[in-house]
Coordinates of C-alpha atoms (C1' of nucleotides) and ligand atoms in Angstrom, one line a residue:
Chain A
M1 CA 33.3 -68.2 251.7
K2 CA 29.8 -68.7 250.2
T3 CA 28.5 -72.1 249.4
L4 CA 26.8 -73.1 246.2
N5 CA 23.6 -73.3 248.1
E6 CA 23.7 -69.8 249.3
L7 CA 24.6 -68.6 245.8
S8 CA 21.6 -70.5 244.4
N9 CA 19.2 -68.8 246.8
E10 CA 20.7 -65.4 246.0
L11 CA 20.1 -65.9 242.2
K12 CA 16.7 -67.4 242.7
K13 CA 15.6 -64.3 244.7
K14 CA 16.6 -62.1 241.8
N15 CA 15.0 -64.3 239.2
I16 CA 18.2 -65.1 237.5
R17 CA 18.1 -68.5 235.8
L18 CA 20.2 -70.9 237.7
T19 CA 22.8 -72.7 235.7
H20 CA 25.7 -74.9 236.6
Q21 CA 28.1 -72.6 234.9
R22 CA 26.8 -69.4 236.5
L23 CA 27.0 -70.9 239.9
K24 CA 30.6 -72.2 239.4
I25 CA 31.8 -68.9 238.0
L26 CA 30.2 -67.0 240.9
E27 CA 31.5 -69.5 243.4
Y28 CA 35.0 -69.0 242.1
L29 CA 34.7 -65.3 242.1
Y30 CA 33.4 -65.1 245.6
N31 CA 35.9 -67.5 247.1
A32 CA 39.1 -66.7 245.2
K33 CA 39.1 -63.0 245.9
T34 CA 41.9 -62.4 243.4
H35 CA 40.0 -60.1 241.1
P36 CA 40.5 -62.7 238.4
T37 CA 40.6 -62.2 234.6
V38 CA 38.4 -64.3 232.3
E39 CA 41.5 -66.4 231.5
E40 CA 42.1 -67.1 235.1
I41 CA 38.5 -68.2 235.7
Y42 CA 38.6 -70.3 232.6
S43 CA 41.8 -72.2 233.6
A44 CA 40.6 -72.7 237.1
L45 CA 37.2 -74.2 236.1
K46 CA 38.1 -76.1 233.0
K47 CA 38.9 -79.3 235.0
E48 CA 35.6 -79.3 236.9
V49 CA 33.5 -78.1 234.0
P50 CA 35.2 -79.4 230.9
S51 CA 32.5 -78.2 228.5
L52 CA 32.9 -74.6 229.8
S53 CA 33.4 -72.0 227.1
K54 CA 35.1 -68.7 227.4
T55 CA 32.1 -67.1 225.7
T56 CA 30.0 -68.3 228.6
I57 CA 32.3 -66.7 231.0
Y58 CA 32.1 -63.4 229.2
N59 CA 28.4 -63.6 228.9
T60 CA 27.9 -64.5 232.5
L61 CA 30.3 -61.8 233.9
N62 CA 28.8 -59.1 231.6
Y63 CA 25.3 -60.1 232.6
L64 CA 25.9 -60.2 236.3
S65 CA 27.8 -56.8 236.1
E66 CA 24.8 -55.2 234.5
L67 CA 22.7 -56.5 237.3
N68 CA 25.2 -55.1 239.8
I69 CA 25.7 -58.6 241.3
I70 CA 29.4 -58.3 240.6
K71 CA 31.7 -55.5 239.4
S72 CA 34.1 -55.2 236.5
L73 CA 37.4 -53.4 237.0
I74 CA 39.7 -52.0 234.4
I75 CA 43.1 -51.1 235.9
D76 CA 45.4 -52.1 233.0
E77 CA 44.7 -52.2 229.3
N78 CA 43.6 -55.6 228.0
E79 CA 43.0 -57.0 231.4
A80 CA 39.4 -56.8 232.5
R81 CA 39.0 -58.1 236.0
F82 CA 36.0 -59.0 238.1
D83 CA 35.1 -58.5 241.7
G84 CA 32.4 -60.2 243.8
V85 CA 32.5 -57.4 246.3
T86 CA 30.2 -54.7 245.0
D87 CA 30.6 -52.2 247.9
N88 CA 32.6 -49.4 246.6
H89 CA 36.3 -49.7 247.6
G90 CA 39.7 -48.8 246.3
H91 CA 42.2 -51.1 244.6
F92 CA 46.0 -51.3 244.7
K93 CA 47.8 -53.1 242.0
C94 CA 51.4 -54.2 242.6
S95 CA 53.6 -53.6 239.6
K96 CA 55.9 -56.4 240.7
C97 CA 53.7 -59.4 241.5
G98 CA 50.5 -58.2 239.8
K99 CA 48.4 -58.9 242.9
I100 CA 45.4 -56.6 243.5
Y101 CA 44.6 -55.5 247.0
D102 CA 41.4 -54.0 248.3
F103 CA 41.4 -51.0 250.5
D104 CA 38.6 -48.9 252.2
I105 CA 38.2 -45.4 251.2
N106 CA 35.5 -42.8 251.9
M107 CA 34.2 -42.1 248.4
D108 CA 31.7 -39.5 249.8
A109 CA 34.6 -37.3 250.8
L110 CA 35.8 -37.3 247.2
A111 CA 34.2 -34.3 245.6
A112 CA 35.0 -31.5 243.2
D113 CA 33.5 -28.0 242.9
R114 CA 33.8 -28.1 239.2
L115 CA 31.3 -31.0 239.1
D116 CA 28.6 -29.2 241.1
N117 CA 25.9 -29.6 238.5
F118 CA 26.9 -33.1 237.4
E119 CA 25.2 -36.3 238.2
I120 CA 27.9 -38.6 239.6
N121 CA 26.9 -42.3 239.3
E122 CA 30.2 -44.1 239.8
K123 CA 33.5 -43.3 241.5
T124 CA 36.7 -45.3 240.8
V125 CA 39.9 -45.1 242.8
Y126 CA 43.0 -47.2 242.2
F127 CA 46.7 -47.0 243.1
K128 CA 49.7 -48.6 241.6
G129 CA 53.0 -49.3 243.2
I130 CA 54.8 -52.0 245.0
C131 CA 53.2 -54.1 247.7
S132 CA 54.8 -54.7 251.2
G133 CA 55.4 -58.4 250.3
C134 CA 57.5 -57.5 247.2
L135 CA 59.2 -54.6 249.1
S136 CA 60.4 -57.0 251.8
K137 CA 62.0 -59.4 249.3
I138 CA 64.4 -56.8 248.0
Chain B
M1 CA 47.7 -23.1 223.5
K2 CA 51.3 -24.0 222.8
T3 CA 52.9 -23.2 219.5
L4 CA 55.0 -25.6 217.5
N5 CA 58.0 -23.5 218.4
E6 CA 57.5 -23.9 222.1
L7 CA 57.0 -27.6 221.7
S8 CA 60.2 -27.9 219.7
N9 CA 62.2 -26.3 222.4
E10 CA 60.6 -28.5 225.0
L11 CA 61.6 -31.6 223.2
K12 CA 65.1 -30.4 222.3
K13 CA 65.8 -29.7 226.0
K14 CA 64.9 -33.3 226.8
N15 CA 67.0 -34.7 223.9
I16 CA 64.1 -36.1 222.1
R17 CA 64.5 -36.3 218.4
L18 CA 62.4 -33.7 216.8
T19 CA 60.2 -35.0 214.0
H20 CA 57.3 -33.4 212.1
Q21 CA 55.0 -36.2 213.3
R22 CA 55.8 -35.9 217.0
L23 CA 55.3 -32.2 216.9
K24 CA 52.0 -32.4 215.2
I25 CA 50.7 -35.1 217.6
L26 CA 51.9 -33.1 220.6
E27 CA 50.4 -29.9 219.2
Y28 CA 47.1 -31.6 218.7
L29 CA 47.1 -33.1 222.2
Y30 CA 48.0 -29.9 223.9
N31 CA 45.5 -27.7 222.1
A32 CA 42.5 -30.0 221.7
K33 CA 42.3 -30.9 225.4
T34 CA 39.7 -33.6 224.6
H35 CA 41.7 -36.5 225.9
P36 CA 41.7 -37.9 222.4
T37 CA 41.9 -41.5 221.4
V38 CA 44.5 -42.7 218.8
E39 CA 41.7 -42.8 216.2
E40 CA 40.7 -39.2 217.0
I41 CA 44.3 -38.0 216.6
Y42 CA 44.6 -40.0 213.4
S43 CA 41.5 -38.6 211.8
A44 CA 42.3 -35.0 212.8
L45 CA 45.9 -35.0 211.5
K46 CA 45.4 -37.1 208.4
K47 CA 44.6 -34.1 206.2
E48 CA 47.7 -32.1 207.3
V49 CA 50.0 -35.1 207.4
P50 CA 48.7 -37.5 204.7
S51 CA 51.6 -40.0 205.2
L52 CA 50.8 -40.3 208.9
S53 CA 50.5 -43.9 210.1
K54 CA 48.6 -45.1 213.1
T55 CA 51.7 -47.1 214.2
T56 CA 53.5 -43.8 214.5
I57 CA 50.8 -42.4 216.7
Y58 CA 51.0 -45.4 219.0
N59 CA 54.8 -45.3 219.0
T60 CA 54.9 -41.6 219.8
L61 CA 52.2 -41.7 222.5
N62 CA 53.8 -44.7 224.2
Y63 CA 57.2 -43.2 224.0
L64 CA 56.2 -39.8 225.4
S65 CA 54.2 -41.5 228.1
E66 CA 57.2 -43.4 229.3
L67 CA 59.1 -40.1 229.5
N68 CA 56.2 -38.6 231.5
I69 CA 55.7 -35.9 228.9
I70 CA 52.1 -37.0 228.5
K71 CA 49.8 -39.4 230.3
S72 CA 47.7 -42.2 229.1
L73 CA 44.2 -42.8 230.6
I74 CA 42.1 -45.9 230.7
I75 CA 38.6 -45.1 231.7
D76 CA 36.7 -47.5 229.5
E77 CA 37.8 -50.8 227.9
N78 CA 39.2 -50.5 224.4
E79 CA 39.6 -46.8 224.6
A80 CA 43.0 -45.6 225.6
R81 CA 43.1 -41.9 225.8
F82 CA 45.9 -39.4 226.2
D83 CA 46.4 -36.2 228.2
G84 CA 48.9 -33.5 227.7
V85 CA 48.4 -32.4 231.3
T86 CA 50.7 -34.5 233.5
D87 CA 49.8 -32.9 236.8
N88 CA 47.7 -35.5 238.7
H89 CA 44.0 -34.7 238.4
G90 CA 40.7 -36.5 238.3
H91 CA 38.5 -37.2 235.3
F92 CA 34.8 -37.3 234.8
K93 CA 33.4 -39.1 231.8
C94 CA 29.8 -38.4 230.8
S95 CA 27.9 -41.5 229.8
K96 CA 25.7 -39.5 227.5
C97 CA 28.0 -37.4 225.4
G98 CA 31.2 -39.2 226.1
K99 CA 33.1 -36.0 226.9
I100 CA 35.8 -36.2 229.5
Y101 CA 36.2 -33.4 232.0
D102 CA 39.1 -32.6 234.3
F103 CA 38.7 -31.8 237.9
D104 CA 41.1 -31.0 240.7
I105 CA 41.4 -33.3 243.6
N106 CA 43.8 -33.5 246.5
M107 CA 45.5 -36.9 245.9
D108 CA 47.7 -36.6 249.0
A109 CA 44.5 -36.8 251.1
L110 CA 43.8 -40.1 249.5
A111 CA 45.3 -42.7 251.9
A112 CA 44.5 -46.1 253.3
D113 CA 45.7 -47.6 256.5
R114 CA 45.9 -51.0 254.9
L115 CA 48.5 -49.7 252.5
D116 CA 50.9 -48.5 255.2
N117 CA 53.9 -50.5 254.1
F118 CA 53.2 -50.2 250.4
E119 CA 55.1 -48.0 248.0
I120 CA 52.4 -46.0 246.1
N121 CA 53.7 -44.6 242.8
E122 CA 50.5 -43.6 241.0
K123 CA 47.0 -42.6 242.1
T124 CA 44.0 -42.6 239.7
V125 CA 40.6 -41.2 240.3
Y126 CA 37.7 -41.0 237.9
F127 CA 34.0 -40.6 238.0
K128 CA 31.2 -41.5 235.6
G129 CA 27.8 -40.0 235.3
I130 CA 26.0 -37.3 233.3
C131 CA 27.5 -33.9 232.7
S132 CA 25.6 -30.6 233.4
G133 CA 25.3 -30.0 229.7
C134 CA 23.5 -33.2 229.0
L135 CA 21.4 -32.8 232.1
S136 CA 20.1 -29.5 231.0
K137 CA 19.0 -30.9 227.7
I138 CA 16.6 -33.4 229.2
Chain C
dT1 C1' 6.6 -85.4 230.8
dA2 C1' 6.1 -81.8 227.2
dT3 C1' 6.6 -77.2 226.1
dT4 C1' 8.8 -72.9 226.1
dA5 C1' 12.1 -69.6 227.1
dT6 C1' 16.8 -68.9 227.9
dA7 C1' 21.8 -70.3 228.3
dT8 C1' 25.8 -72.6 226.5
dT9 C1' 29.0 -73.7 223.1
dG10 C1' 32.3 -73.5 219.1
dT11 C1' 33.5 -70.9 215.4
dA12 C1' 34.2 -66.8 213.0
dA13 C1' 34.4 -61.9 213.1
dT14 C1' 35.9 -57.5 215.0
dC15 C1' 38.8 -54.1 216.9
dA16 C1' 42.7 -52.1 219.3
dT17 C1' 47.3 -52.7 219.8
dT18 C1' 52.0 -54.5 218.8
dA19 C1' 55.8 -56.7 215.9
dC20 C1' 58.7 -56.3 212.1
dA21 C1' 61.6 -54.9 208.3
dA22 C1' 62.2 -51.7 204.6
dA23 C1' 62.5 -46.9 203.5
dG24 C1' 63.0 -42.2 205.1
dA25 C1' 64.5 -38.3 207.9
dA26 C1' 67.1 -36.0 211.7
dA27 C1' 71.4 -35.4 214.0
dA28 C1' 76.3 -35.7 214.1
dA29 C1' 80.6 -35.9 211.7
dA30 C1' 83.5 -34.7 208.1
Chain D
dT1 C1' 77.5 -28.7 202.5
dT2 C1' 78.0 -33.5 202.1
dT3 C1' 78.5 -37.9 204.2
dT4 C1' 77.6 -41.0 207.7
dT5 C1' 75.2 -42.7 211.5
dT6 C1' 71.3 -43.3 214.2
dC7 C1' 66.7 -43.2 215.0
dT8 C1' 61.9 -42.7 213.2
dT9 C1' 58.2 -43.6 210.2
dT10 C1' 55.4 -46.5 207.5
dG11 C1' 52.6 -50.5 205.7
dT12 C1' 51.6 -54.9 206.5
dA13 C1' 51.0 -58.8 209.2
dA14 C1' 50.4 -60.8 213.7
dT15 C1' 48.4 -60.9 218.2
dG16 C1' 45.0 -61.0 221.8
dA17 C1' 40.8 -59.8 224.0
dT18 C1' 36.1 -59.4 223.2
dT19 C1' 31.8 -60.0 220.7
dA20 C1' 28.4 -61.9 217.1
dC21 C1' 26.0 -65.7 215.6
dA22 C1' 23.5 -69.9 215.0
dA23 C1' 23.0 -74.6 216.5
dT24 C1' 22.4 -77.3 220.5
dA25 C1' 21.5 -78.0 225.3
dT26 C1' 19.3 -77.0 229.6
dA27 C1' 16.3 -74.8 233.1
dA28 C1' 11.9 -73.3 234.4
dT29 C1' 7.0 -73.9 233.9
dA30 C1' 2.7 -76.1 233.0
Ligands
MN1 MN1 38.0 -55.5 245.2
MN2 MN1 42.9 -34.5 232.0
ZN3 ZN1 53.8 -57.4 245.0
ZN4 ZN1 27.4 -35.0 228.6

DNA sequence: TATTATATTGTAATCATTACAAAGAAAAAA
DNA sequence: TTTTTTCTTTGTAATGATTACAATATAATA
C-alpha cells in the first residue's frame, strides 16, 4: 500500500515529470494488485479524475513500462494487463473467474541447451486453469 | 514434412470434414515451422488458392485449436501465431529478427506451492532476447 | 510570474479479429 | 450417379483495442 507521497518521491528520483494522472494511475496499480486492464483503470479512476482520457492511460502505462517501473502482461488476446510488481514472477489465470494470481518461480532454473548461444533478456511463465476458490464452489 | 495424403487421413480419423483450404493451411503450418501469423499464411497460400479468404484462415485455425490439433501462441500483442506441434514446449522470440525458436523444457518441474489447490490445465513458457544468428552479425 | 518543455485530451485512424448471410462444396442418402 | 443435407467458404460489415495527431493544459525552471 504505497501512498501518493511515496510514489511522488519515486518518480522525482527518476526524473519523471510528476502529473496528477500518472500518480493516480500508479497508485491504483500498486494498491489494487488485480493486474488491471486499461478499461478497469479507466472505470475506477473516472469518478475521481473526470477529465481522464484513455489515451493518457495508454501513454502512461506504455511509458512506465519502457522505463521498467511497471510491467505489461499479455496472457490472453485483446487483454493487455499491467503489474506494479516488476520482480519476475509467474502468473496463473483462472478460466472461471478471470482472476490473475501471482506465484514465485525460480526463473534461473529455467534453461534450455538449445539456447546456449542466445542472449535471454526476458522470461515469461504463466499457467491457466481453475483457482481453488472456483473449485470449492462446484 | 507431412504430405497432403497423411494430413487427409489424420482429419478423416477425427471426423473433421476434409476441405481443400483446411488441408492447405495445415500443410503450410506443418511444413513451414515458422509459427506463422494469419497474414503470413494468407500471403503464402494466396497464389495457390486464389479464392482463399482470411476469414477461412481464422475459422480453420480457431477450429483446429479447439480440437487440439494445432496450438495458438500469443507472445506479442496483436500477433497471434500458430504451431503445428502440440507437445508442450517453450518458445524463444528474437527481438532483432523476429524469428521464433522452439526449445524443450520440463513443464512438470514447473510448480508453485501457492497453487497447491489449483487445477492447472495449461503451462506457457517463453523467452525473449537475441538469437545466436543475430548476435554473430554484430 | 513568465517561459519552456512536456503531458493530457478528444477525435480520427489503424489493425486484428469476429459476425453474418449468401453461395459453394463435401458427405450422406437415394 | 444423382439428389439431398449439412457444413464450409467467402466478402463485407462490424467490433474492439490500440495508436496517431494536433490543440490545449500543466509541470518544471528560471
Ligand atoms: Mn503479478
Ligand atoms: Mn513451437
Ligand atoms: Zn477462479
Ligand atoms: Zn535473431
